[in-house]
């Protein structure tokens, strides 16, 4: 079901960084628009995005706050968190914990997710990265 695919997408692929599971969850030509604004197509480009984000944000976590499913579509309200340890969004590492809200929209075939469109609260995220503390 799309519900279980979305949970696997966040819990296993993102939170556990199990990129070996990408073919089980995502269609080969998956179109992914991430919360940071870039669009990636296919498994290879998606995995590069995961590595970029998790490389810059140590202990990166995606938390599903709510999930609404209808037929082969789903919408999730999310919280993203991590510790800023490497260059990210053109900002030098701050060593700080950051957290931002997101909303994601999914479309699935019978067995895999083929389209993901994520919006992130980048204004709030950038304010945390730019805070001169």
PDB file of C-alpha atoms in Angstrom:
ATOM      1  CA  UNK A   1       0.000   0.000   0.000  1.00  0.00           C
ATOM      2  CA  UNK A   2       1.086   3.595  -0.464  1.00  0.00           C
ATOM      3  CA  UNK A   3       0.864   4.053   3.317  1.00  0.00           C
ATOM      4  CA  UNK A   4       3.502   1.386   3.919  1.00  0.00           C
ATOM      5  CA  UNK A   5       5.656   2.701   1.034  1.00  0.00           C
ATOM      6  CA  UNK A   6       5.683   6.220   2.535  1.00  0.00           C
ATOM      7  CA  UNK A   7       6.606   4.840   5.962  1.00  0.00           C
ATOM      8  CA  UNK A   8       9.416   2.771   4.416  1.00  0.00           C
ATOM      9  CA  UNK A   9      10.579   5.834   2.438  1.00  0.00           C
ATOM     10  CA  UNK A  10      11.116   7.861   5.611  1.00  0.00           C
ATOM     11  CA  UNK A  11      11.911   5.226   8.237  1.00  0.00           C
ATOM     12  CA  UNK A  12      14.171   2.930   6.237  1.00  0.00           C
ATOM     13  CA  UNK A  13      15.592   4.975   3.350  1.00  0.00           C
ATOM     14  CA  UNK A  14      16.007   8.345   5.082  1.00  0.00           C
ATOM     15  CA  UNK A  15      16.270   7.625   8.815  1.00  0.00           C
ATOM     16  CA  UNK A  16      18.249   4.382   8.522  1.00  0.00           C
ATOM     17  CA  UNK A  17      19.979   5.491   5.275  1.00  0.00           C
ATOM     18  CA  UNK A  18      19.194   2.118   3.690  1.00  0.00           C
ATOM     19  CA  UNK A  19      19.801   3.183   0.092  1.00  0.00           C
ATOM     20  CA  UNK A  20      19.877  -0.499  -0.884  1.00  0.00           C
ATOM     21  CA  UNK A  21      16.086  -0.463  -0.397  1.00  0.00           C
ATOM     22  CA  UNK A  22      15.481   2.322  -2.940  1.00  0.00           C
ATOM     23  CA  UNK A  23      14.559  -0.152  -5.742  1.00  0.00           C
ATOM     24  CA  UNK A  24      11.981  -1.799  -3.449  1.00  0.00           C
ATOM     25  CA  UNK A  25      10.234   1.495  -2.639  1.00  0.00           C
ATOM     26  CA  UNK A  26      10.789   3.841  -5.595  1.00  0.00           C
ATOM     27  CA  UNK A  27      10.055   3.350  -9.299  1.00  0.00           C
ATOM     28  CA  UNK A  28      13.198   3.346 -11.507  1.00  0.00           C
ATOM     29  CA  UNK A  29      12.253   6.711 -13.089  1.00  0.00           C
ATOM     30  CA  UNK A  30      10.934   8.255  -9.851  1.00  0.00           C
ATOM     31  CA  UNK A  31      10.606  12.032 -10.000  1.00  0.00           C
ATOM     32  CA  UNK A  32      11.649  13.572  -6.676  1.00  0.00           C
ATOM     33  CA  UNK A  33      11.420  17.251  -5.760  1.00  0.00           C
ATOM     34  CA  UNK A  34      13.098  17.649  -2.375  1.00  0.00           C
ATOM     35  CA  UNK A  35      12.290  20.027   0.468  1.00  0.00           C
ATOM     36  CA  UNK A  36      15.421  22.023  -0.422  1.00  0.00           C
ATOM     37  CA  UNK A  37      13.987  22.802  -3.866  1.00  0.00           C
ATOM     38  CA  UNK A  38      15.963  20.651  -6.306  1.00  0.00           C
ATOM     39  CA  UNK A  39      14.408  18.034  -8.580  1.00  0.00           C
ATOM     40  CA  UNK A  40      16.047  14.652  -9.136  1.00  0.00           C
ATOM     41  CA  UNK A  41      14.974  11.832 -11.451  1.00  0.00           C
ATOM     42  CA  UNK A  42      15.761   8.156 -10.982  1.00  0.00           C
ATOM     43  CA  UNK A  43      17.409   6.104  -8.264  1.00  0.00           C
ATOM     44  CA  UNK A  44      20.959   7.407  -8.778  1.00  0.00           C
ATOM     45  CA  UNK A  45      20.046  11.114  -8.556  1.00  0.00           C
ATOM     46  CA  UNK A  46      17.737  10.497  -5.593  1.00  0.00           C
ATOM     47  CA  UNK A  47      20.482   8.621  -3.713  1.00  0.00           C
ATOM     48  CA  UNK A  48      22.917  11.487  -4.402  1.00  0.00           C
ATOM     49  CA  UNK A  49      20.413  13.878  -2.795  1.00  0.00           C
ATOM     50  CA  UNK A  50      20.075  11.650   0.285  1.00  0.00           C
ATOM     51  CA  UNK A  51      23.876  11.517   0.622  1.00  0.00           C
ATOM     52  CA  UNK A  52      24.166  15.322   0.280  1.00  0.00           C
ATOM     53  CA  UNK A  53      21.565  15.992   2.986  1.00  0.00           C
ATOM     54  CA  UNK A  54      22.670  13.292   5.428  1.00  0.00           C
ATOM     55  CA  UNK A  55      26.324  14.229   4.875  1.00  0.00           C
ATOM     56  CA  UNK A  56      25.667  17.841   5.866  1.00  0.00           C
ATOM     57  CA  UNK A  57      23.188  17.054   8.648  1.00  0.00           C
ATOM     58  CA  UNK A  58      24.420  14.451  11.095  1.00  0.00           C
ATOM     59  CA  UNK A  59      21.722  12.361  12.826  1.00  0.00           C
ATOM     60  CA  UNK A  60      19.277  13.479  10.131  1.00  0.00           C
ATOM     61  CA  UNK A  61      15.699  12.389  10.877  1.00  0.00           C
ATOM     62  CA  UNK A  62      12.370  12.670   9.117  1.00  0.00           C
ATOM     63  CA  UNK A  63       9.345  12.430  11.386  1.00  0.00           C
ATOM     64  CA  UNK A  64       5.889  11.856   9.937  1.00  0.00           C
ATOM     65  CA  UNK A  65       3.543  14.041  11.992  1.00  0.00           C
ATOM     66  CA  UNK A  66       0.455  13.033   9.985  1.00  0.00           C
ATOM     67  CA  UNK A  67      -0.272  11.031   6.857  1.00  0.00           C
ATOM     68  CA  UNK A  68      -3.428  11.157   4.725  1.00  0.00           C
ATOM     69  CA  UNK A  69      -3.922   8.501   2.060  1.00  0.00           C
ATOM     70  CA  UNK A  70      -6.443   8.360  -0.769  1.00  0.00           C
ATOM     71  CA  UNK A  71      -6.256   5.654  -3.442  1.00  0.00           C
ATOM     72  CA  UNK A  72      -2.730   5.848  -4.909  1.00  0.00           C
ATOM     73  CA  UNK A  73      -1.825   9.262  -3.439  1.00  0.00           C
ATOM     74  CA  UNK A  74      -0.642  10.371  -0.006  1.00  0.00           C
ATOM     75  CA  UNK A  75       0.098  13.647   1.776  1.00  0.00           C
ATOM     76  CA  UNK A  76       2.366  13.879   4.817  1.00  0.00           C
ATOM     77  CA  UNK A  77       3.113  16.618   7.325  1.00  0.00           C
ATOM     78  CA  UNK A  78       6.738  16.242   8.393  1.00  0.00           C
ATOM     79  CA  UNK A  79       9.478  17.510  10.655  1.00  0.00           C
ATOM     80  CA  UNK A  80      13.095  17.296   9.493  1.00  0.00           C
ATOM     81  CA  UNK A  81      15.981  17.557  11.986  1.00  0.00           C
ATOM     82  CA  UNK A  82      19.752  17.203  12.021  1.00  0.00           C
ATOM     83  CA  UNK A  83      23.017  18.655  13.281  1.00  0.00           C
ATOM     84  CA  UNK A  84      24.668  21.007  10.768  1.00  0.00           C
ATOM     85  CA  UNK A  85      28.187  19.525  10.412  1.00  0.00           C
ATOM     86  CA  UNK A  86      29.149  20.276   6.778  1.00  0.00           C
ATOM     87  CA  UNK A  87      28.470  22.907   4.099  1.00  0.00           C
ATOM     88  CA  UNK A  88      24.718  23.044   3.528  1.00  0.00           C
ATOM     89  CA  UNK A  89      22.592  25.491   1.507  1.00  0.00           C
ATOM     90  CA  UNK A  90      25.789  27.456   0.888  1.00  0.00           C
ATOM     91  CA  UNK A  91      26.338  27.887   4.650  1.00  0.00           C
ATOM     92  CA  UNK A  92      29.435  26.832   6.569  1.00  0.00           C
ATOM     93  CA  UNK A  93      28.861  24.270   9.348  1.00  0.00           C
ATOM     94  CA  UNK A  94      27.445  25.720  12.571  1.00  0.00           C
ATOM     95  CA  UNK A  95      27.420  22.545  14.692  1.00  0.00           C
ATOM     96  CA  UNK A  96      23.831  23.398  15.649  1.00  0.00           C
ATOM     97  CA  UNK A  97      20.741  21.255  15.726  1.00  0.00           C
ATOM     98  CA  UNK A  98      18.297  22.490  13.071  1.00  0.00           C
ATOM     99  CA  UNK A  99      14.678  21.581  12.546  1.00  0.00           C
ATOM    100  CA  UNK A 100      12.149  22.567   9.890  1.00  0.00           C
ATOM    101  CA  UNK A 101       8.650  21.649   8.813  1.00  0.00           C
ATOM    102  CA  UNK A 102       7.705  20.087   5.522  1.00  0.00           C
ATOM    103  CA  UNK A 103       4.802  18.732   3.528  1.00  0.00           C
ATOM    104  CA  UNK A 104       5.171  15.902   1.019  1.00  0.00           C
ATOM    105  CA  UNK A 105       2.883  14.625  -1.700  1.00  0.00           C
ATOM    106  CA  UNK A 106       3.289  11.115  -3.121  1.00  0.00           C
ATOM    107  CA  UNK A 107       1.914   9.172  -6.068  1.00  0.00           C
ATOM    108  CA  UNK A 108       2.381   5.421  -6.337  1.00  0.00           C
ATOM    109  CA  UNK A 109       1.805   2.650  -8.830  1.00  0.00           C
ATOM    110  CA  UNK A 110       0.674  -0.702  -7.432  1.00  0.00           C
ATOM    111  CA  UNK A 111       4.121  -1.486  -6.021  1.00  0.00           C
ATOM    112  CA  UNK A 112       6.354   1.619  -5.925  1.00  0.00           C
ATOM    113  CA  UNK A 113       6.310   5.388  -5.475  1.00  0.00           C
ATOM    114  CA  UNK A 114       6.802   7.161  -8.818  1.00  0.00           C
ATOM    115  CA  UNK A 115       6.405  10.840  -7.878  1.00  0.00           C
ATOM    116  CA  UNK A 116       7.349  12.771  -4.720  1.00  0.00           C
ATOM    117  CA  UNK A 117       6.960  16.517  -4.277  1.00  0.00           C
ATOM    118  CA  UNK A 118       8.194  17.974  -0.967  1.00  0.00           C
ATOM    119  CA  UNK A 119       7.936  21.549   0.299  1.00  0.00           C
ATOM    120  CA  UNK A 120      10.126  22.650   3.194  1.00  0.00           C
ATOM    121  CA  UNK A 121      10.011  25.731   5.400  1.00  0.00           C
ATOM    122  CA  UNK A 122      13.314  27.061   4.063  1.00  0.00           C
ATOM    123  CA  UNK A 123      12.801  30.539   5.529  1.00  0.00           C
ATOM    124  CA  UNK A 124      12.835  29.028   9.030  1.00  0.00           C
ATOM    125  CA  UNK A 125      15.729  26.692   8.201  1.00  0.00           C
ATOM    126  CA  UNK A 126      17.891  29.493   6.774  1.00  0.00           C
ATOM    127  CA  UNK A 127      17.141  31.684   9.808  1.00  0.00           C
ATOM    128  CA  UNK A 128      18.521  28.904  12.029  1.00  0.00           C
ATOM    129  CA  UNK A 129      21.633  28.468   9.848  1.00  0.00           C
ATOM    130  CA  UNK A 130      22.241  32.255   9.713  1.00  0.00           C
ATOM    131  CA  UNK A 131      21.661  32.926  13.440  1.00  0.00           C
ATOM    132  CA  UNK A 132      24.922  34.572  14.607  1.00  0.00           C
ATOM    133  CA  UNK A 133      24.804  32.986  18.103  1.00  0.00           C
TER     134      UNK A 133
END
